[in-house]
Amino acid sequence: MSELPFYLAAFVVVLGVLIVVHEYGHYAAARWVGVKVLRFSVGFGRVIWQRRLGRDQTEWAISVFPLGGYVKMLDEREGEVAAAEQHRAYNRKSVGARSLIVAAGPLANFALAILLYWVVFISGSEELLPVLGTPPADTPTAMAGVKNGEQVRRVDGEVVATWNDLRWLVLQKAVNQEHTALEVINEQGEIAVRYLHLAAAGDQGWEGDALERLGLRFYRANFPAVIGKLVEGGPAARSGLQVGDWVRSVDGEEIANWQAFVLKVREAPGRRLHVLVERYGELFAVDVESEPISERGRMIGKIGVAVAESAESKRELKTHVSYGPLEAAAKAVAETWDKSVFSLLMLGKMLTGEVSWKNLSGPVTIADYAGQSAKLGLDYYLKFMALVSISLGVLNLLPIPVLDGGHLMYHMIEVVRRRPLSERAMEVSQQIGVSILFVLMAFAFFNDLNRLFSS
């Protein structure tokens, strides 16, 4: 609960930036083609703050419901317009000009994503190397023969530099249910190829961390369960556990290594654990209450301990990744394009039933991820903001009446028919569009609540 204000603040910043950028795209395009803008609002409903600025005295406002925004333009269909200003009305502009105004919002979101990725790529970041851990039995990764400590060099011939690169490439292959070849190298320098058979990947479902269920895990050294560090004031420190304690069992279950200990704690959020430790050759029993923490939409337990370092734990698992300005720009554009195409692909698979609607996320899940990414660091937060910006751009381009894509659809029909749709047809289609959005929002909120209560 103490993290709630931080998570909310991280969510509000993401939401605020994306709304302002999206609506400013509409605003800038409208001004560019000569349309008068009456109001620029962040949020819907009753205006709680406003100020008039500029030659046109445009009203800049913040409204009571913050999940969106709008740009209100001069339009003869919404009221009488003085003869001297009719040439600046939205409805008087050509189909091309109106389409530019409509498309500028989503395009601004894509442009923001490119900018954010560029900043991250040019600034550089610490990334995990693509080193694989021991996969659970009967998963595609285990059946491929992957062994703990193998580092992936290529996926289907494409060079892999980081753990995130590996996850992204395998995720794309898994969604398309393609067979995938991983070229790996072990610590002895021996190279091998591991073949992942992902034809049945969709049967695993895509809720939570789907790649984890496919057996794709990061490397974990086989340390003994010896406590090396304690978080000051954390559950372990408060319970009396000490640095150097060797965990022998938890709730009567023998602990073979550090990873087994971590797994036991993670699976017990908010529970009291009976921990038996060896200290200076003697056994001591300690009760520790794990702290529930939200991670990727589910609750896990933590007690505030870290493993004691060993020669194996000092294996270099990180690399610093950065790019020059031009290379970063090209990579940012490619990243935005790939994520946009993938978002459309996932939406298509939801419509065909190949991917569950449980993957649709609402504001609660987005707020959770915003907080988690902000805690990891600025580069993670900016990449998360870029991803949500892409999702917003893609969503708004869908041909659903009331969305930007719906208005573009009207304009295409107008070009084909050489006249606009009747007001009645637009009214009916917009009612349908509102119904579709309501259903989507209901699904998203239901999924949020389901994740919240199930965890």
Short mmCIF file of C-alpha atoms in Angstrom, two decimals:
data_model
loop_
_atom_site.label_atom_id
_atom_site.label_comp_id
_atom_site.label_asym_id
_atom_site.label_seq_id
_atom_site.Cartn_x
_atom_site.Cartn_y
_atom_site.Cartn_z
CA MET A 1 0.00 0.00 0.00
CA SER A 2 2.94 2.35 0.69
CA GLU A 3 3.90 2.12 -3.00
CA LEU A 4 0.46 3.18 -4.21
CA PRO A 5 1.21 6.96 -4.43
CA PHE A 6 4.40 6.24 -6.40
CA TYR A 7 2.59 3.91 -8.82
CA LEU A 8 -0.25 6.41 -9.27
CA ALA A 9 2.21 9.23 -9.93
CA ALA A 10 4.05 7.12 -12.53
CA PHE A 11 0.72 6.29 -14.20
CA VAL A 12 -0.50 9.91 -14.18
CA VAL A 13 2.73 11.13 -15.81
CA VAL A 14 2.48 8.50 -18.57
CA LEU A 15 -1.20 9.18 -19.15
CA GLY A 16 -0.78 12.95 -19.08
CA VAL A 17 2.15 13.00 -21.52
CA LEU A 18 0.45 10.65 -23.99
CA ILE A 19 -2.86 12.53 -23.95
CA VAL A 20 -1.18 15.92 -24.40
CA VAL A 21 1.00 14.65 -27.26
CA HIS A 22 -1.93 12.95 -29.01
CA GLU A 23 -4.22 15.96 -28.78
CA TYR A 24 -1.41 18.36 -29.68
CA GLY A 25 -1.00 16.39 -32.90
CA HIS A 26 -4.62 17.18 -33.78
CA TYR A 27 -4.17 20.80 -32.65
CA ALA A 28 -0.98 21.43 -34.64
CA ALA A 29 -2.43 19.88 -37.81
CA ALA A 30 -5.64 21.91 -37.46
CA ARG A 31 -3.67 25.14 -37.10
CA TRP A 32 -1.46 24.18 -40.05
CA VAL A 33 -4.41 23.76 -42.44
CA GLY A 34 -6.12 26.91 -41.14
CA VAL A 35 -8.83 25.52 -38.85
CA LYS A 36 -9.69 27.58 -35.77
CA VAL A 37 -9.31 25.65 -32.51
CA LEU A 38 -11.82 26.59 -29.81
CA ARG A 39 -10.69 24.30 -26.99
CA PHE A 40 -7.79 21.97 -26.15
CA SER A 41 -8.87 19.76 -23.23
CA VAL A 42 -7.02 17.12 -21.26
CA GLY A 43 -9.83 14.96 -19.91
CA PHE A 44 -13.57 14.85 -20.53
CA GLY A 45 -16.63 16.23 -18.76
CA ARG A 46 -16.83 19.33 -16.59
CA VAL A 47 -13.94 21.77 -16.98
CA ILE A 48 -12.07 22.24 -13.68
CA TRP A 49 -9.37 24.61 -14.97
CA GLN A 50 -9.08 26.73 -18.10
CA ARG A 51 -7.12 29.60 -19.59
CA ARG A 52 -7.49 31.39 -22.93
CA LEU A 53 -4.33 32.01 -24.93
CA GLY A 54 -3.22 33.12 -28.39
CA ARG A 55 -4.68 35.21 -31.18
CA ASP A 56 -7.71 32.89 -31.44
CA GLN A 57 -8.16 32.87 -27.65
CA THR A 58 -8.13 29.07 -27.66
CA GLU A 59 -9.35 27.68 -24.34
CA TRP A 60 -6.74 25.37 -22.78
CA ALA A 61 -8.55 23.23 -20.22
CA ILE A 62 -8.30 20.35 -17.78
CA SER A 63 -11.52 18.39 -17.34
CA VAL A 64 -12.74 16.15 -14.57
CA PHE A 65 -12.36 12.70 -16.21
CA PRO A 66 -8.66 12.28 -17.15
CA LEU A 67 -8.83 9.14 -19.33
CA GLY A 68 -8.49 10.96 -22.64
CA GLY A 69 -8.85 14.42 -24.13
CA TYR A 70 -10.16 16.31 -27.14
CA VAL A 71 -9.62 19.27 -29.45
CA LYS A 72 -12.79 21.23 -30.25
CA MET A 73 -12.65 23.01 -33.60
CA LEU A 74 -14.84 25.58 -35.30
CA ASP A 75 -17.55 23.61 -37.15
CA GLU A 76 -20.78 24.81 -38.75
CA ARG A 77 -22.45 21.51 -37.90
CA GLU A 78 -22.17 22.33 -34.20
CA GLY A 79 -23.39 25.91 -34.22
CA GLU A 80 -23.66 29.12 -36.18
CA VAL A 81 -20.36 30.47 -37.52
CA ALA A 82 -19.80 34.11 -38.48
CA ALA A 83 -19.41 34.64 -42.23
CA ALA A 84 -15.94 36.12 -41.71
CA GLU A 85 -14.74 32.87 -40.09
CA GLN A 86 -16.51 30.25 -42.19
CA HIS A 87 -13.34 29.58 -44.18
CA ARG A 88 -11.71 28.46 -40.90
CA ALA A 89 -14.42 25.90 -40.07
CA TYR A 90 -13.43 22.23 -39.99
CA ASN A 91 -16.35 21.15 -42.17
CA ARG A 92 -15.30 23.58 -44.93
CA LYS A 93 -11.90 21.96 -45.38
CA SER A 94 -11.09 19.35 -48.01
CA VAL A 95 -11.21 15.63 -47.23
CA GLY A 96 -7.42 15.56 -47.36
CA ALA A 97 -7.07 18.40 -44.83
CA ARG A 98 -9.62 16.82 -42.48
CA SER A 99 -7.92 13.43 -42.77
CA LEU A 100 -4.58 15.02 -41.91
CA ILE A 101 -6.06 16.56 -38.76
CA VAL A 102 -7.57 13.22 -37.72
CA ALA A 103 -4.45 11.16 -38.44
CA ALA A 104 -2.12 13.64 -36.73
CA GLY A 105 -3.08 12.43 -33.23
CA PRO A 106 -1.99 8.80 -33.67
CA LEU A 107 0.99 9.91 -35.77
CA ALA A 108 2.08 12.13 -32.87
CA ASN A 109 1.99 9.06 -30.60
CA PHE A 110 4.21 7.12 -33.00
CA ALA A 111 6.57 10.12 -33.26
CA LEU A 112 6.77 10.30 -29.46
CA ALA A 113 7.60 6.58 -29.29
CA ILE A 114 10.41 7.06 -31.83
CA LEU A 115 11.76 10.01 -29.82
CA LEU A 116 11.65 8.09 -26.52
CA TYR A 117 13.37 5.05 -28.00
CA TRP A 118 15.98 7.32 -29.59
CA VAL A 119 16.73 8.94 -26.22
CA VAL A 120 17.12 5.52 -24.58
CA PHE A 121 19.29 4.12 -27.38
CA ILE A 122 21.59 7.15 -27.61
CA SER A 123 21.89 7.46 -23.80
CA GLY A 124 22.78 3.82 -23.40
CA SER A 125 21.60 1.40 -20.75
CA GLU A 126 22.72 -1.60 -18.75
CA GLU A 127 21.12 -4.70 -20.26
CA LEU A 128 21.16 -8.34 -19.24
CA LEU A 129 23.05 -10.70 -21.53
CA PRO A 130 20.89 -13.44 -23.15
CA VAL A 131 22.05 -16.19 -20.79
CA LEU A 132 19.56 -19.03 -20.30
CA GLY A 133 18.58 -20.70 -17.06
CA THR A 134 17.47 -24.28 -16.43
CA PRO A 135 14.00 -24.62 -18.01
CA PRO A 136 11.14 -26.47 -16.27
CA ALA A 137 10.56 -30.02 -17.48
CA ASP A 138 8.18 -30.64 -20.40
CA THR A 139 8.44 -27.07 -21.73
CA PRO A 140 9.52 -26.36 -25.34
CA THR A 141 12.80 -24.93 -24.04
CA ALA A 142 13.54 -28.04 -21.97
CA MET A 143 12.66 -30.34 -24.87
CA ALA A 144 15.08 -28.35 -27.03
CA GLY A 145 17.89 -29.42 -24.70
CA VAL A 146 18.71 -25.98 -23.30
CA LYS A 147 21.13 -26.10 -20.36
CA ASN A 148 21.74 -23.66 -17.54
CA GLY A 149 24.36 -21.04 -18.44
CA GLU A 150 24.11 -21.26 -22.23
CA GLN A 151 24.23 -17.83 -23.90
CA VAL A 152 22.14 -17.23 -27.02
CA ARG A 153 24.09 -15.75 -29.93
CA ARG A 154 21.47 -15.87 -32.69
CA VAL A 155 17.75 -16.54 -33.17
CA ASP A 156 17.09 -17.92 -36.66
CA GLY A 157 20.32 -16.31 -37.79
CA GLU A 158 19.56 -12.88 -36.28
CA VAL A 159 22.21 -11.66 -33.84
CA VAL A 160 21.00 -11.30 -30.24
CA ALA A 161 22.82 -8.89 -27.93
CA THR A 162 20.56 -8.68 -24.85
CA TRP A 163 17.99 -10.64 -22.85
CA ASN A 164 15.24 -8.25 -23.98
CA ASP A 165 16.21 -8.81 -27.62
CA LEU A 166 15.93 -12.56 -27.08
CA ARG A 167 12.53 -12.32 -25.38
CA TRP A 168 11.16 -10.07 -28.12
CA LEU A 169 12.31 -12.31 -30.97
CA VAL A 170 11.04 -15.51 -29.32
CA LEU A 171 7.72 -13.85 -28.45
CA GLN A 172 7.18 -12.93 -32.10
CA LYS A 173 7.99 -16.50 -33.16
CA ALA A 174 5.72 -17.93 -30.47
CA VAL A 175 2.72 -15.79 -31.45
CA ASN A 176 3.17 -16.95 -35.04
CA GLN A 177 3.70 -20.51 -33.74
CA GLU A 178 6.91 -20.90 -35.71
CA HIS A 179 9.78 -23.30 -35.08
CA THR A 180 12.84 -21.40 -33.90
CA ALA A 181 16.57 -22.17 -33.90
CA LEU A 182 18.67 -20.78 -31.05
CA GLU A 183 22.42 -20.75 -31.57
CA VAL A 184 23.99 -20.97 -28.11
CA ILE A 185 27.47 -21.04 -26.61
CA ASN A 186 28.34 -22.47 -23.20
CA GLU A 187 31.03 -21.39 -20.72
CA GLN A 188 33.51 -23.81 -22.31
CA GLY A 189 33.09 -22.04 -25.66
CA GLU A 190 31.18 -24.92 -27.27
CA ILE A 191 28.54 -23.86 -29.82
CA ALA A 192 25.26 -25.73 -30.33
CA VAL A 193 21.85 -25.15 -31.92
CA ARG A 194 18.67 -25.65 -29.87
CA TYR A 195 15.41 -26.05 -31.79
CA LEU A 196 12.30 -24.65 -30.09
CA HIS A 197 9.06 -26.17 -31.37
CA LEU A 198 6.48 -23.44 -30.79
CA ALA A 199 3.60 -24.79 -32.90
CA ALA A 200 1.52 -25.34 -29.76
CA ALA A 201 2.61 -22.13 -28.03
CA GLY A 202 -0.90 -20.68 -28.22
CA ASP A 203 -2.19 -23.55 -26.08
CA GLN A 204 -0.12 -22.20 -23.19
CA GLY A 205 -2.13 -18.96 -23.15
CA TRP A 206 -0.65 -15.48 -23.17
CA GLU A 207 -1.67 -14.19 -19.72
CA GLY A 208 1.17 -13.05 -17.47
CA ASP A 209 4.66 -14.06 -18.59
CA ALA A 210 3.95 -16.44 -21.49
CA LEU A 211 7.66 -16.92 -22.22
CA GLU A 212 8.23 -18.13 -18.68
CA ARG A 213 5.65 -20.86 -19.32
CA LEU A 214 7.46 -21.78 -22.53
CA GLY A 215 10.50 -22.39 -20.35
CA LEU A 216 12.52 -19.31 -21.31
CA ARG A 217 14.21 -18.35 -18.04
CA PHE A 218 17.17 -16.17 -17.22
CA TYR A 219 20.33 -17.79 -15.87
CA ARG A 220 20.51 -18.57 -12.18
CA ALA A 221 23.77 -19.80 -10.67
CA ASN A 222 23.49 -22.81 -8.36
CA PHE A 223 24.41 -20.98 -5.13
CA PRO A 224 23.93 -22.45 -1.67
CA ALA A 225 21.11 -20.71 0.20
CA VAL A 226 23.43 -18.50 2.26
CA ILE A 227 22.26 -14.97 3.11
CA GLY A 228 24.78 -12.37 1.96
CA LYS A 229 22.84 -9.14 2.46
CA LEU A 230 19.82 -7.94 4.43
CA VAL A 231 17.59 -4.98 3.57
CA GLU A 232 17.64 -2.70 6.61
CA GLY A 233 14.22 -2.75 8.26
CA GLY A 234 13.00 -5.50 5.92
CA PRO A 235 11.03 -8.58 7.04
CA ALA A 236 14.14 -10.78 7.26
CA ALA A 237 16.12 -8.24 9.28
CA ARG A 238 13.18 -7.66 11.66
CA SER A 239 12.75 -11.40 12.21
CA GLY A 240 16.35 -11.87 13.39
CA LEU A 241 17.89 -13.50 10.32
CA GLN A 242 21.59 -12.64 9.93
CA VAL A 243 24.19 -12.36 7.17
CA GLY A 244 25.87 -15.76 6.86
CA ASP A 245 22.79 -17.78 7.83
CA TRP A 246 22.46 -20.93 5.70
CA VAL A 247 18.80 -21.67 4.99
CA ARG A 248 18.16 -25.39 5.46
CA SER A 249 14.37 -25.59 5.21
CA VAL A 250 11.21 -23.48 4.85
CA ASP A 251 7.95 -24.74 6.35
CA GLY A 252 9.57 -28.15 6.75
CA GLU A 253 10.61 -28.41 3.08
CA GLU A 254 14.34 -28.91 2.51
CA ILE A 255 16.02 -26.09 0.56
CA ALA A 256 18.65 -27.33 -1.90
CA ASN A 257 19.94 -23.98 -3.17
CA TRP A 258 19.31 -20.24 -3.25
CA GLN A 259 16.93 -20.47 -6.20
CA ALA A 260 14.70 -22.93 -4.32
CA PHE A 261 14.63 -20.53 -1.36
CA VAL A 262 13.68 -17.57 -3.57
CA LEU A 263 10.92 -19.60 -5.24
CA LYS A 264 9.49 -20.64 -1.87
CA VAL A 265 9.37 -17.03 -0.67
CA ARG A 266 7.90 -15.72 -3.95
CA GLU A 267 5.05 -18.24 -3.75
CA ALA A 268 4.03 -17.06 -0.28
CA PRO A 269 3.06 -13.35 -0.48
CA GLY A 270 1.94 -12.02 2.90
CA ARG A 271 2.39 -15.39 4.62
CA ARG A 272 4.37 -16.28 7.74
CA LEU A 273 7.21 -18.66 6.84
CA HIS A 274 8.94 -20.99 9.30
CA VAL A 275 12.61 -20.81 8.30
CA LEU A 276 15.27 -23.15 9.70
CA VAL A 277 18.83 -21.81 9.33
CA GLU A 278 22.29 -23.05 10.21
CA ARG A 279 24.41 -20.48 12.07
CA TYR A 280 27.92 -21.29 13.31
CA GLY A 281 27.13 -25.01 13.14
CA GLU A 282 23.87 -24.75 15.11
CA LEU A 283 20.27 -24.78 13.88
CA PHE A 284 17.92 -21.85 14.61
CA ALA A 285 14.22 -21.54 13.78
CA VAL A 286 12.96 -18.12 12.67
CA ASP A 287 9.46 -17.01 11.63
CA VAL A 288 9.44 -14.46 8.80
CA GLU A 289 6.37 -12.75 7.36
CA SER A 290 6.90 -12.16 3.63
CA GLU A 291 5.96 -8.81 2.15
CA PRO A 292 3.44 -8.96 -0.75
CA ILE A 293 4.75 -7.16 -3.85
CA SER A 294 3.02 -6.75 -7.22
CA GLU A 295 5.02 -8.09 -10.18
CA ARG A 296 3.66 -8.35 -13.76
CA GLY A 297 0.06 -8.35 -12.61
CA ARG A 298 0.40 -10.91 -9.78
CA MET A 299 1.45 -10.83 -6.14
CA ILE A 300 4.73 -12.37 -5.00
CA GLY A 301 6.48 -12.54 -1.64
CA LYS A 302 9.75 -10.85 -0.67
CA ILE A 303 11.63 -10.74 2.64
CA GLY A 304 14.56 -8.42 1.85
CA VAL A 305 17.58 -10.70 1.45
CA ALA A 306 20.29 -11.21 -1.18
CA VAL A 307 22.56 -14.17 -1.85
CA ALA A 308 26.15 -14.33 -0.64
CA GLU A 309 28.58 -13.74 -3.50
CA SER A 310 30.64 -16.60 -4.84
CA ALA A 311 32.96 -17.06 -7.81
CA GLU A 312 29.98 -18.33 -9.82
CA SER A 313 27.83 -15.34 -8.87
CA LYS A 314 30.47 -12.95 -10.26
CA ARG A 315 29.97 -14.15 -13.84
CA GLU A 316 29.42 -11.06 -15.97
CA LEU A 317 25.74 -11.04 -16.90
CA LYS A 318 25.29 -7.44 -18.03
CA THR A 319 26.43 -5.37 -20.97
CA HIS A 320 26.27 -1.66 -21.70
CA VAL A 321 24.35 -0.98 -24.91
CA SER A 322 24.42 2.40 -26.68
CA TYR A 323 24.25 3.72 -30.25
CA GLY A 324 25.32 6.75 -32.26
CA PRO A 325 22.66 9.36 -33.19
CA LEU A 326 21.89 8.00 -36.68
CA GLU A 327 22.02 4.34 -35.69
CA ALA A 328 19.81 5.11 -32.68
CA ALA A 329 17.30 6.89 -34.94
CA ALA A 330 17.12 3.95 -37.36
CA LYS A 331 16.73 1.50 -34.48
CA ALA A 332 14.04 3.67 -32.85
CA VAL A 333 12.01 3.74 -36.08
CA ALA A 334 12.40 -0.03 -36.50
CA GLU A 335 11.43 -0.67 -32.88
CA THR A 336 8.30 1.48 -33.22
CA TRP A 337 7.33 -0.23 -36.47
CA ASP A 338 7.86 -3.74 -35.06
CA LYS A 339 5.86 -3.01 -31.92
CA SER A 340 3.03 -1.44 -33.97
CA VAL A 341 2.79 -4.45 -36.30
CA PHE A 342 2.90 -6.81 -33.32
CA SER A 343 0.09 -4.90 -31.58
CA LEU A 344 -2.08 -5.20 -34.70
CA LEU A 345 -1.22 -8.89 -34.98
CA MET A 346 -2.27 -9.53 -31.37
CA LEU A 347 -5.53 -7.61 -31.88
CA GLY A 348 -6.23 -9.68 -34.97
CA LYS A 349 -5.59 -12.91 -33.07
CA MET A 350 -7.95 -11.75 -30.31
CA LEU A 351 -10.69 -11.21 -32.90
CA THR A 352 -10.13 -14.69 -34.38
CA GLY A 353 -9.97 -16.32 -30.95
CA GLU A 354 -6.33 -17.44 -31.33
CA VAL A 355 -5.36 -15.21 -28.39
CA SER A 356 -7.51 -14.81 -25.28
CA TRP A 357 -9.25 -11.51 -24.50
CA LYS A 358 -7.74 -11.90 -21.04
CA ASN A 359 -4.64 -10.21 -22.48
CA LEU A 360 -6.53 -6.92 -22.79
CA SER A 361 -5.29 -4.59 -20.05
CA GLY A 362 -7.02 -1.65 -18.40
CA PRO A 363 -5.81 1.31 -16.35
CA VAL A 364 -5.11 -0.74 -13.20
CA THR A 365 -2.66 -3.06 -14.98
CA ILE A 366 -1.10 -0.16 -16.90
CA ALA A 367 -0.63 1.75 -13.63
CA ASP A 368 1.01 -1.33 -12.10
CA TYR A 369 3.44 -1.66 -15.01
CA ALA A 370 4.11 2.11 -14.98
CA GLY A 371 5.15 1.91 -11.33
CA GLN A 372 7.27 -1.21 -11.87
CA SER A 373 9.11 0.30 -14.84
CA ALA A 374 9.72 3.57 -12.98
CA LYS A 375 11.26 1.63 -10.08
CA LEU A 376 13.64 -0.13 -12.47
CA GLY A 377 15.02 3.16 -13.81
CA LEU A 378 14.46 5.99 -16.27
CA ASP A 379 15.36 3.94 -19.36
CA TYR A 380 12.79 1.25 -18.48
CA TYR A 381 10.17 3.92 -17.76
CA LEU A 382 10.78 5.69 -21.08
CA LYS A 383 10.57 2.39 -22.97
CA PHE A 384 7.30 1.59 -21.19
CA MET A 385 5.93 5.03 -22.09
CA ALA A 386 6.95 4.44 -25.72
CA LEU A 387 5.16 1.08 -25.76
CA VAL A 388 1.93 2.56 -24.35
CA SER A 389 2.19 5.44 -26.83
CA ILE A 390 2.39 2.91 -29.68
CA SER A 391 -0.61 1.02 -28.29
CA LEU A 392 -2.58 4.27 -28.08
CA GLY A 393 -1.67 5.16 -31.66
CA VAL A 394 -2.65 1.71 -32.98
CA LEU A 395 -5.91 1.67 -31.00
CA ASN A 396 -6.94 5.08 -32.31
CA LEU A 397 -6.35 4.03 -35.92
CA LEU A 398 -8.80 1.13 -35.68
CA PRO A 399 -11.83 1.74 -37.95
CA ILE A 400 -14.23 2.10 -35.04
CA PRO A 401 -16.63 5.08 -35.17
CA VAL A 402 -15.77 7.76 -32.53
CA LEU A 403 -12.06 6.84 -32.77
CA ASP A 404 -9.70 8.60 -35.18
CA GLY A 405 -9.69 5.51 -37.39
CA GLY A 406 -13.48 5.70 -37.58
CA HIS A 407 -13.32 9.30 -38.83
CA LEU A 408 -10.72 8.30 -41.42
CA MET A 409 -13.14 5.57 -42.50
CA TYR A 410 -15.87 8.22 -42.95
CA HIS A 411 -13.51 10.26 -45.10
CA MET A 412 -12.67 7.25 -47.29
CA ILE A 413 -16.38 6.59 -47.79
CA GLU A 414 -16.85 10.26 -48.66
CA VAL A 415 -14.14 10.02 -51.32
CA VAL A 416 -15.71 6.89 -52.84
CA ARG A 417 -19.31 8.22 -52.72
CA ARG A 418 -18.23 11.79 -53.55
CA ARG A 419 -20.43 13.01 -50.74
CA PRO A 420 -20.32 12.60 -46.95
CA LEU A 421 -22.43 10.12 -45.03
CA SER A 422 -25.81 11.35 -43.89
CA GLU A 423 -26.07 12.68 -40.35
CA ARG A 424 -28.37 9.77 -39.47
CA ALA A 425 -25.85 7.17 -40.74
CA MET A 426 -23.06 8.83 -38.77
CA GLU A 427 -25.22 9.00 -35.65
CA VAL A 428 -26.08 5.28 -35.82
CA SER A 429 -22.49 4.26 -36.56
CA GLN A 430 -21.20 6.35 -33.65
CA GLN A 431 -23.67 4.67 -31.32
CA ILE A 432 -22.29 1.33 -32.51
CA GLY A 433 -18.76 2.63 -31.98
CA VAL A 434 -19.54 3.74 -28.43
CA SER A 435 -21.01 0.28 -27.72
CA ILE A 436 -17.87 -1.43 -29.05
CA LEU A 437 -15.64 0.81 -26.91
CA PHE A 438 -17.83 0.17 -23.87
CA VAL A 439 -17.47 -3.60 -24.35
CA LEU A 440 -13.68 -3.29 -24.78
CA MET A 441 -13.40 -1.14 -21.66
CA ALA A 442 -15.59 -3.56 -19.72
CA PHE A 443 -13.32 -6.45 -20.78
CA ALA A 444 -10.24 -4.46 -19.77
CA PHE A 445 -11.65 -3.51 -16.35
CA PHE A 446 -12.84 -7.07 -15.76
CA ASN A 447 -9.37 -8.40 -16.58
CA ASP A 448 -7.82 -5.82 -14.23
CA LEU A 449 -10.12 -6.82 -11.38
CA ASN A 450 -9.64 -10.51 -12.10
CA ARG A 451 -5.84 -10.13 -11.94
CA LEU A 452 -6.15 -8.05 -8.77
CA PHE A 453 -8.40 -10.45 -6.86
CA SER A 454 -6.83 -13.67 -8.18
CA SER A 455 -3.43 -12.46 -6.95
#
